[in-house]
Amino acid sequence: MSDFDSVLNTVLVPLSSSDHSKRAAASAAVAMLLTQAPPSSKLSAKVLPAVTPLLNSDDCLVQRNACAALIAVAESEAENLQAGVQQWTKALETVSAKLANSATETDLRITCAEVLGAVGHANPEAAQAVLNQHGVEALISVLDPELDATLQEAGADSLCKLAAAPESRRQLVQQGVLPAVAKLLHSHHNEVHIRALLALGMLVGSSQENQTKLANINGALSRLLVLRLQQDDEDSKHIADGIVAAMLKNPGCKQQLTAALRAQSRPAAETNKSSQFL
């Protein structure tokens, strides 16, 4: 047994304690220890049975520590993660439910979103496990401009990680991700609309079918055209320009793009015309 395994066994014991303070301290210790796990460690079988029950703790901090432990396990196991097994299924189901619940404390919802992203990014099979456990619906629920900007960013970022697996993209679009993410293009928070642009780039960049669907979402094209002209945000400008460039090659987007470009140029033309009379 390695030194790491020995220490892990020791810190896992108090997680089952009836003493709330011991359980809280242990959850923090486990989360911190797992960030130091050796690469490709096989931790799920040992950690999940001890950590998953903590997701239903009365203490929000304990729940967040449990989520942090799940993230560390997913990142450590990475391509070896088997998120379709029963232990992970239960954890993902609980995390998705908490994320989707508007009564859940915001910081905990952010951490729940990060769990889904970490698991989904591990490998294509893990991404499918997140899709199977209502992870997409939960993430869409936080893509609301009225919610905390950091929560929106976390949701969009996790969808980016899920979309990194080409096998997941069709299901993401089928479950309504495109219009939900497109709404975030109108955010006043740079990090939010950058994450939205990244997600859209993955979902529509190489799919003319998805490009056409995006073009038909009210307000999406006009906002993309605005973002690609921004002078003070090079990241947004670059990503938006790439999306528009791909759509310009798509005959299915021609009509919508032409209309959006005309609408964008009209105010400028009217301004120039009116200035002649000043």
PDB file of C-alpha atoms in Angstrom, residues 54 57 59 61 65 70 88 112 130 136 160 167 172 188-189 193 199-200 217 236 242 259 277:
ATOM      1  CA  LEU A  54     -22.339  13.657   2.191  1.00  0.00           C
ATOM      2  CA  SER A  57     -25.719  16.570   4.418  1.00  0.00           C
ATOM      3  CA  ASP A  59     -24.310  21.401   6.027  1.00  0.00           C
ATOM      4  CA  LEU A  61     -20.001  23.305   3.267  1.00  0.00           C
ATOM      5  CA  ASN A  65     -16.436  19.475   0.037  1.00  0.00           C
ATOM      6  CA  LEU A  70     -15.796  14.071  -6.749  1.00  0.00           C
ATOM      7  CA  TRP A  88     -21.125   7.322 -10.090  1.00  0.00           C
ATOM      8  CA  CYS A 112     -22.255  21.019  -8.701  1.00  0.00           C
ATOM      9  CA  VAL A 130     -23.621  12.926 -17.333  1.00  0.00           C
ATOM     10  CA  VAL A 136     -27.695  18.744 -19.430  1.00  0.00           C
ATOM     11  CA  CYS A 160     -18.031  23.329 -23.160  1.00  0.00           C
ATOM     12  CA  GLU A 167     -20.115  11.976 -29.616  1.00  0.00           C
ATOM     13  CA  LEU A 172     -26.575  18.379 -26.457  1.00  0.00           C
ATOM     14  CA  HIS A 188     -22.753  42.140 -19.949  1.00  0.00           C
ATOM     15  CA  HIS A 189     -20.163  39.889 -18.272  1.00  0.00           C
ATOM     16  CA  HIS A 193     -20.344  35.398 -23.190  1.00  0.00           C
ATOM     17  CA  ALA A 199     -19.636  26.307 -26.419  1.00  0.00           C
ATOM     18  CA  LEU A 200     -21.287  27.515 -29.624  1.00  0.00           C
ATOM     19  CA  ILE A 217     -32.456  31.621 -33.106  1.00  0.00           C
ATOM     20  CA  SER A 236     -14.766  37.371 -27.986  1.00  0.00           C
ATOM     21  CA  GLY A 242     -14.609  32.138 -36.450  1.00  0.00           C
ATOM     22  CA  ALA A 259     -30.585  40.178 -43.235  1.00  0.00           C
ATOM     23  CA  PHE A 277     -27.196  68.026 -42.003  1.00  0.00           C
TER      24      PHE A 277
END
